[in-house]
mmCIF file of C-alpha atoms and ligand atoms in Angstrom:
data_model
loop_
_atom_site.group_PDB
_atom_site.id
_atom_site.type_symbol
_atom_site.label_atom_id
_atom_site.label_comp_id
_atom_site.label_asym_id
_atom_site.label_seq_id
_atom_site.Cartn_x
_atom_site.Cartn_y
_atom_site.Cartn_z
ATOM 1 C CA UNK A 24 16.406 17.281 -25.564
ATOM 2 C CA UNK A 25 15.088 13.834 -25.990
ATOM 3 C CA UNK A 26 13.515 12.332 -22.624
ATOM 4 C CA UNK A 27 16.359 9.595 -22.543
ATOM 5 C CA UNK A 28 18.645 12.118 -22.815
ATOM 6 C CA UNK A 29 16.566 14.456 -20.137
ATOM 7 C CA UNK A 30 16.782 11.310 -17.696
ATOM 8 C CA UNK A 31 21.056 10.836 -18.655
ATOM 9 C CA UNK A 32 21.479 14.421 -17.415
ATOM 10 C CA UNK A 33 19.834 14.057 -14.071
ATOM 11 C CA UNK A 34 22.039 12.810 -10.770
ATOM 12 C CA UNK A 35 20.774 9.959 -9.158
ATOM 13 C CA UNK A 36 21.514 9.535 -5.699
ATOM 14 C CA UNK A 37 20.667 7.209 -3.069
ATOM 15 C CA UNK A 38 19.557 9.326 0.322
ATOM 16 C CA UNK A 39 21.460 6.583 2.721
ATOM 17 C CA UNK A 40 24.778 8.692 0.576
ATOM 18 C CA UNK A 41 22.587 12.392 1.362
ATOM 19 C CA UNK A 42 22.358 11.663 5.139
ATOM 20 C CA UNK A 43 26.378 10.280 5.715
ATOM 21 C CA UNK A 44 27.514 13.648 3.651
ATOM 22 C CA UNK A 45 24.807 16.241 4.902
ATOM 23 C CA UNK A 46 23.071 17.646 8.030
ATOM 24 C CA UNK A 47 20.012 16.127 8.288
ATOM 25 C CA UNK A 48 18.292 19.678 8.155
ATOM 26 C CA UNK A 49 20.023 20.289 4.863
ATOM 27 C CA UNK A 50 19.066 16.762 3.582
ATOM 28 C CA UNK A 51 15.358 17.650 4.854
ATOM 29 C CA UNK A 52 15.270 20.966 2.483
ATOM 30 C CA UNK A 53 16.743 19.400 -0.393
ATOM 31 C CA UNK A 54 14.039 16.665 -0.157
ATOM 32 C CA UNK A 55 11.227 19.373 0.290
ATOM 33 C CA UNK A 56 12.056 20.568 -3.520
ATOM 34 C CA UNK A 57 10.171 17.398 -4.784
ATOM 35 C CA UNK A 58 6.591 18.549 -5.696
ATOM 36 C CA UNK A 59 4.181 16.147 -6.625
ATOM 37 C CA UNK A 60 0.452 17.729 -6.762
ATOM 38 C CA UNK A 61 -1.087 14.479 -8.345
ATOM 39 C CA UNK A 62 -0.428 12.111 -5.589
ATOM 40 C CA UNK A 63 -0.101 14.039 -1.835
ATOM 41 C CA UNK A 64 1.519 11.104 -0.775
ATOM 42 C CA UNK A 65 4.324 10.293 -2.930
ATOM 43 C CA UNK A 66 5.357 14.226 -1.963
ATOM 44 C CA UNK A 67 4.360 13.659 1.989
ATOM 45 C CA UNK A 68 6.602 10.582 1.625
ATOM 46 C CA UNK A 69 10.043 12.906 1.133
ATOM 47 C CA UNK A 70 8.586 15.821 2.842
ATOM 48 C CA UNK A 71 7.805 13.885 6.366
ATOM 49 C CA UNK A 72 10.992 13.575 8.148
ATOM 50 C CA UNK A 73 9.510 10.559 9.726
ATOM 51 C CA UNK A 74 9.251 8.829 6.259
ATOM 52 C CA UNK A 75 11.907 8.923 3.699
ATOM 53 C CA UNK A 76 14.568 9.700 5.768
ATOM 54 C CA UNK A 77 13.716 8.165 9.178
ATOM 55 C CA UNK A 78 12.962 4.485 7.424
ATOM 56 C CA UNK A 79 16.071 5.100 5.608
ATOM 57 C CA UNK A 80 17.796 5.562 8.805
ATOM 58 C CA UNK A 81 16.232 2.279 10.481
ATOM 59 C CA UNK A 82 17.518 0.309 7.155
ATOM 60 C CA UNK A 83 13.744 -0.597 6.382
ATOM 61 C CA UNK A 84 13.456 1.194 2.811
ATOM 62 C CA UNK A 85 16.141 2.427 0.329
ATOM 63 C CA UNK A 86 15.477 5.702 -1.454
ATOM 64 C CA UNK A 87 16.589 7.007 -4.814
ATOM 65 C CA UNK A 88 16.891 10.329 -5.775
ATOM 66 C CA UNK A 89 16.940 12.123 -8.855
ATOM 67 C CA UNK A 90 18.151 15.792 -9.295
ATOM 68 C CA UNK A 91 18.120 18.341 -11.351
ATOM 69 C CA UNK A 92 20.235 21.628 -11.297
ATOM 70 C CA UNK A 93 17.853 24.551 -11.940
ATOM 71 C CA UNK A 94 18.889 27.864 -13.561
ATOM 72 C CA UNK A 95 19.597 29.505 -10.646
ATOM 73 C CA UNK A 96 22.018 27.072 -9.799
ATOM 74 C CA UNK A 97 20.063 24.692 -7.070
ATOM 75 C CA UNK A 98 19.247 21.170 -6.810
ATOM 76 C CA UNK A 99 16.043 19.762 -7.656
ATOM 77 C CA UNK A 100 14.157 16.686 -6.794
ATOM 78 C CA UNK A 101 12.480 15.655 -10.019
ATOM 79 C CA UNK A 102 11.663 12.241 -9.487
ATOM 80 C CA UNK A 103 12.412 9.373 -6.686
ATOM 81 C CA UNK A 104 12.109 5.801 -5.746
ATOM 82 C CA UNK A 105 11.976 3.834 -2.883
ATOM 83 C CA UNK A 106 12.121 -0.087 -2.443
ATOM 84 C CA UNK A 107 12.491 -2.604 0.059
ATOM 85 C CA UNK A 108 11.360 -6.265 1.223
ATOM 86 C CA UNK A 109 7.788 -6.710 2.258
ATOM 87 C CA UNK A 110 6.530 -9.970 3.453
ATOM 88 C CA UNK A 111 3.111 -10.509 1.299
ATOM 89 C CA UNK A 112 -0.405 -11.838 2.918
ATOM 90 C CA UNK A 113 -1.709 -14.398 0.912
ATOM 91 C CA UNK A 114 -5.485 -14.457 2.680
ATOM 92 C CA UNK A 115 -8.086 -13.702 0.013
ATOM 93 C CA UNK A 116 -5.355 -14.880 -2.822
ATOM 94 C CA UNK A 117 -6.591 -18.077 -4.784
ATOM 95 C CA UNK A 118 -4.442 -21.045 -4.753
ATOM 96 C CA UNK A 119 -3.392 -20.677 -8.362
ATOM 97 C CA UNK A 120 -2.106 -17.494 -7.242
ATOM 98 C CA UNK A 121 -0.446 -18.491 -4.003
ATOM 99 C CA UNK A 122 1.504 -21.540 -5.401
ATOM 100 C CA UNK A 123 2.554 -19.436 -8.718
ATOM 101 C CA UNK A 124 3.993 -17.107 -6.390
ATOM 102 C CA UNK A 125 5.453 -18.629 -3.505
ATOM 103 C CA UNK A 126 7.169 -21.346 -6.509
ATOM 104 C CA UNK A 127 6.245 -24.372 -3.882
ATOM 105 C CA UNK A 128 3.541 -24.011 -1.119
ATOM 106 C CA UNK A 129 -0.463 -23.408 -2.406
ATOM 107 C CA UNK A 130 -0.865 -22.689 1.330
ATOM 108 C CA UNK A 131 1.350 -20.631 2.124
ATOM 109 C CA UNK A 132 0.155 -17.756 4.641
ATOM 110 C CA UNK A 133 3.471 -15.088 3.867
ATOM 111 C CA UNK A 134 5.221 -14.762 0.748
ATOM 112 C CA UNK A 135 9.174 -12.876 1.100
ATOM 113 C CA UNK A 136 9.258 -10.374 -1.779
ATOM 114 C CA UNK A 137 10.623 -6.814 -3.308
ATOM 115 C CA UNK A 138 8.600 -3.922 -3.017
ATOM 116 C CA UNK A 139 9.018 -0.787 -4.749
ATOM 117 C CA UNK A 140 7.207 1.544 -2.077
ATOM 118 C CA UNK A 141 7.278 4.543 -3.977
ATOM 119 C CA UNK A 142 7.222 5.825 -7.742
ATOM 120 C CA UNK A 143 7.268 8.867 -9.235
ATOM 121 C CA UNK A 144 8.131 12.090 -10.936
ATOM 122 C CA UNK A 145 7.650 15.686 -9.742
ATOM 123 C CA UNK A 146 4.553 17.771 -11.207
ATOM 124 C CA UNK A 147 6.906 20.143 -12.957
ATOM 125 C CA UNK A 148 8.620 17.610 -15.229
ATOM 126 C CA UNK A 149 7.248 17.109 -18.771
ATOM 127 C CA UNK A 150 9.988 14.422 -19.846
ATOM 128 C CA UNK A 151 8.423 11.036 -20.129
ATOM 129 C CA UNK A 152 10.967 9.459 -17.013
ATOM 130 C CA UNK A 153 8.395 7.275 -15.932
ATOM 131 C CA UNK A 154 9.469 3.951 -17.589
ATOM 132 C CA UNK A 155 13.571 4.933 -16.720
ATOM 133 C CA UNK A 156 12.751 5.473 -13.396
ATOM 134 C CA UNK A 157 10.862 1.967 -13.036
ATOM 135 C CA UNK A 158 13.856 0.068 -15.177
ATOM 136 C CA UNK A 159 16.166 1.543 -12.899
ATOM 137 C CA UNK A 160 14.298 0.539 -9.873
ATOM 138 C CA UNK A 161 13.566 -3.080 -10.995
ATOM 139 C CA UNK A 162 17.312 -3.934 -12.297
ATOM 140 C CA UNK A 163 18.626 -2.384 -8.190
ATOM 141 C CA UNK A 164 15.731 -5.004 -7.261
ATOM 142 C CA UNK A 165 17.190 -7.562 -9.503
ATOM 143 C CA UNK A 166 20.741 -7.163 -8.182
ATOM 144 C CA UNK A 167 19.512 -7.755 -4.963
ATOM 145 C CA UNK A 168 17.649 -10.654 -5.984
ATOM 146 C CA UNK A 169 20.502 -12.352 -7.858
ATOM 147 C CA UNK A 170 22.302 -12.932 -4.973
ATOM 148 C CA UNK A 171 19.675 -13.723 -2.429
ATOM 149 C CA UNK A 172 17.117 -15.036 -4.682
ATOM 150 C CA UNK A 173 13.174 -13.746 -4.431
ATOM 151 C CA UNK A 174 10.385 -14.336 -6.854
ATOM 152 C CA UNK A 175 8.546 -10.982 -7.706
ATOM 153 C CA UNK A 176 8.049 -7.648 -7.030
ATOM 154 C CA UNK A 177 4.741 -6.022 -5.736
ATOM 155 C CA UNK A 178 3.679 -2.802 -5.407
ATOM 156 C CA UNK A 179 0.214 -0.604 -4.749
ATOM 157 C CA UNK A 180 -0.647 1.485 -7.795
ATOM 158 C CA UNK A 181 -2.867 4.053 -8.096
ATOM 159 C CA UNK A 182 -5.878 3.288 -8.699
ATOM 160 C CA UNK A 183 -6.275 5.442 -12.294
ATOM 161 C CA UNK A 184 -6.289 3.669 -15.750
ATOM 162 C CA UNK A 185 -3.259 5.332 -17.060
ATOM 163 C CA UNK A 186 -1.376 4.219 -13.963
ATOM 164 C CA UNK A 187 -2.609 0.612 -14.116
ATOM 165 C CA UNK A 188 -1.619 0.594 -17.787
ATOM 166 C CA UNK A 189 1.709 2.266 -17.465
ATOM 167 C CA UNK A 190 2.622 -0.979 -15.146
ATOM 168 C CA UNK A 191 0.535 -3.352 -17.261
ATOM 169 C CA UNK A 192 2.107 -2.411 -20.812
ATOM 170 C CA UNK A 193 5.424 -4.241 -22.056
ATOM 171 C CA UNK A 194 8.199 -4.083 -20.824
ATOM 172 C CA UNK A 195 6.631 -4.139 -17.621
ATOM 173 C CA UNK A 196 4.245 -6.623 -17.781
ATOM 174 C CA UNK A 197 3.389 -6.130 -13.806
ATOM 175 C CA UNK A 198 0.066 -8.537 -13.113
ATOM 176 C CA UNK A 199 -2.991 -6.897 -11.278
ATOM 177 C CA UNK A 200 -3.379 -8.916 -7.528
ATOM 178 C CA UNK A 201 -6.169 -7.401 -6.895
ATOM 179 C CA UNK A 202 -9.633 -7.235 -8.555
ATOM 180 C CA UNK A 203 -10.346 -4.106 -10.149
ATOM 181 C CA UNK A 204 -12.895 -2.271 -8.535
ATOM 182 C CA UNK A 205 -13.261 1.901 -8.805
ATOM 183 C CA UNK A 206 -13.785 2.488 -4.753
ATOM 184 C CA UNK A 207 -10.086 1.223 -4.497
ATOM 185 C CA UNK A 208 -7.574 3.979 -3.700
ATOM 186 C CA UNK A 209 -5.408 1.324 -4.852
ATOM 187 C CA UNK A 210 -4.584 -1.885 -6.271
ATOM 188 C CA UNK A 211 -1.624 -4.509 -5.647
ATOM 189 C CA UNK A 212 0.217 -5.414 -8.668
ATOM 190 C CA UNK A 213 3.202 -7.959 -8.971
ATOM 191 C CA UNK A 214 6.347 -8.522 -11.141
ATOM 192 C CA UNK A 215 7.211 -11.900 -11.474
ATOM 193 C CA UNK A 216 11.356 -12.539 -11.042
ATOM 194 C CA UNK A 217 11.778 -15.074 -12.505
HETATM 195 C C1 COA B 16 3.119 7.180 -13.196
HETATM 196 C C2 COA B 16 4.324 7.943 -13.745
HETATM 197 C C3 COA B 16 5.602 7.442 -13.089
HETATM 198 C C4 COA B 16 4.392 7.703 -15.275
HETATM 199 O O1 COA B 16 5.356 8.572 -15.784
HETATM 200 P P1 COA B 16 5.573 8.835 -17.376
HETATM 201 O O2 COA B 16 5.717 7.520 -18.062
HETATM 202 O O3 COA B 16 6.711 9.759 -17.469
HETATM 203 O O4 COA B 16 4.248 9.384 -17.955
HETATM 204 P P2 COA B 16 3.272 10.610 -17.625
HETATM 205 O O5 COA B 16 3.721 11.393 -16.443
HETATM 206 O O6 COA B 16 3.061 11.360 -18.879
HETATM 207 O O7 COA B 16 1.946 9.835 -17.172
HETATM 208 C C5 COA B 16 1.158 9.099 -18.115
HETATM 209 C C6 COA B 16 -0.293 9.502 -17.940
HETATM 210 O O8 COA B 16 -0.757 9.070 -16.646
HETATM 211 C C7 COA B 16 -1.364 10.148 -15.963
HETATM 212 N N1 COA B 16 -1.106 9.989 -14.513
HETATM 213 C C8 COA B 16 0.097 9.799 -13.935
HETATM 214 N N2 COA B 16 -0.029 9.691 -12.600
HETATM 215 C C9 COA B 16 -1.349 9.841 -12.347
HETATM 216 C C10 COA B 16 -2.101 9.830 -11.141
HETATM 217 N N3 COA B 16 -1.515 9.655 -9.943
HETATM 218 N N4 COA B 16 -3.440 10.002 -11.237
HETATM 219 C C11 COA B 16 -4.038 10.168 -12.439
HETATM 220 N N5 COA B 16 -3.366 10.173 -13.630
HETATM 221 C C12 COA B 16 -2.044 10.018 -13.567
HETATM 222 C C13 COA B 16 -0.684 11.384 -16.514
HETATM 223 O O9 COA B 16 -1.482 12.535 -16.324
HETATM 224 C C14 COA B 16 -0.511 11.026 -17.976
HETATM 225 O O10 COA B 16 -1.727 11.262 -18.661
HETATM 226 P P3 COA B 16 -1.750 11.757 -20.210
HETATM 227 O O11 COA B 16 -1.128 10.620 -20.986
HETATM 228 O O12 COA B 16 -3.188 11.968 -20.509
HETATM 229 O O13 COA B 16 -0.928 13.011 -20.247
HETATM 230 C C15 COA B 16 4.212 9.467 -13.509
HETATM 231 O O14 COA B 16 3.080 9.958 -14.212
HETATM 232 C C16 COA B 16 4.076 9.895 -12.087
HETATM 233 O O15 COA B 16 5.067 10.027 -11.418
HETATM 234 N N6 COA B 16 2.844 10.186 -11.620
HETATM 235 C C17 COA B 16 2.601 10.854 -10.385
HETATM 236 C C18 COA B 16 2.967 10.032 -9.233
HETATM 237 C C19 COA B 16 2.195 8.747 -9.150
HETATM 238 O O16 COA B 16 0.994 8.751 -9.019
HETATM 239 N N7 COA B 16 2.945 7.641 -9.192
HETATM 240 C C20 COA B 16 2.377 6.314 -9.211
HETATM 241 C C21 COA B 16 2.442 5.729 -7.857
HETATM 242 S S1 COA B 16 1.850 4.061 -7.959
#
């Protein structure tokens, strides 16, 4: 199986659907299948009940899930994403920056923007879903944004090379905010919209 065709054969689902159909407590277990060993918190974020499913439940982030059916017959979490709107700090950003992103104002203190607050696949699945996972995301973004308008995306990557990249390289083409400096945890990229 191709990855493409690894990524066709997975449900996605968004967890605002999960929580109208499903106990919470059943919603909660389902959510606990996601294992991700390589970053704690993208797996803390679905495992917490006061994350995933309690911002879900406020309307401050939107989560999308994608499952698998094992052999035994049970769904999997094998990759997620969550976005929402973020209102971005411009202190320390140079003017360049400020008035390329807020389209008008070089001075402006808060940007309105999309955030994609989560990213990833589970430790346990070998397909290359990465890149579907972030298309997917982006075009819900862009949706949004067609209607309401917005000018880019951000979002804190890890701070590892092969992270960085995988948002630098085409089609991507997400811009570094921050300087890159190794004691970091992580660095602010954005996606211009337009
Ligand atoms: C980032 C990610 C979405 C890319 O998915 P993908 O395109 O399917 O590609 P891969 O999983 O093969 O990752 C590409 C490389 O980055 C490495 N990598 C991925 N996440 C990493 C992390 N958090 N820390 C260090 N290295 C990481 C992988 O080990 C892999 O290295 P390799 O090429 O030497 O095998 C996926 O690797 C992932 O979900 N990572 C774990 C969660 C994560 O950290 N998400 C990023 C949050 S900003």
């Amino acid at each position: 199986m191709t990855d493409e065709e690894y990524y066709q054969s997975l449900e996605l689902t968004q967890l605002t659907t999960l929580l109208k159909d499903y106990e919470e407590v059943k919603v909660l277990k389902l959510l606990e299948t996601f294992t991700c060993s390589i970053n704690e918190d993208l797996q803390n974020f679905l495992h917490n009940k006061n994350k995933a499913i309690r911002l879900e439940k406020s309307h401050v982030t939107r989560t999308y899930l994608y499952t698998a059916i094992t052999e035994n017959n049970n769904p999997v979490i094998v990759g997620y994403f969550t976005i929402s709107l973020k209102v971005l700090e411009t202190n320390g950003l140079s003017k360049s920056i400020i008035k390329k992103l807020d389209g008008i104002d070089k001075a402006r203190k808060h940007i309105p923007c999309y955030l994609i607050a989560q990213l990833g696949k589970s430790t346990n699945c070998s397909s290359k879903i990465g890149q579907f996972m972030l298309d997917e995301s982006i075009e819900t973004i862009k949706e949004t944004n067609s209607i309401i308008g917005g000018r880019f995306i951000i979002l804190d990557s890890v701070n590892q090379e092969k992270v960085i990249s995988f948002y630098e390289k085409e089609p991507n083409s997400f811009i570094l905010l921050d300087e890159k400096d190794k004691s970091k945890e992580n660095l602010k990229m954005y996606y211009p919209l337009i």
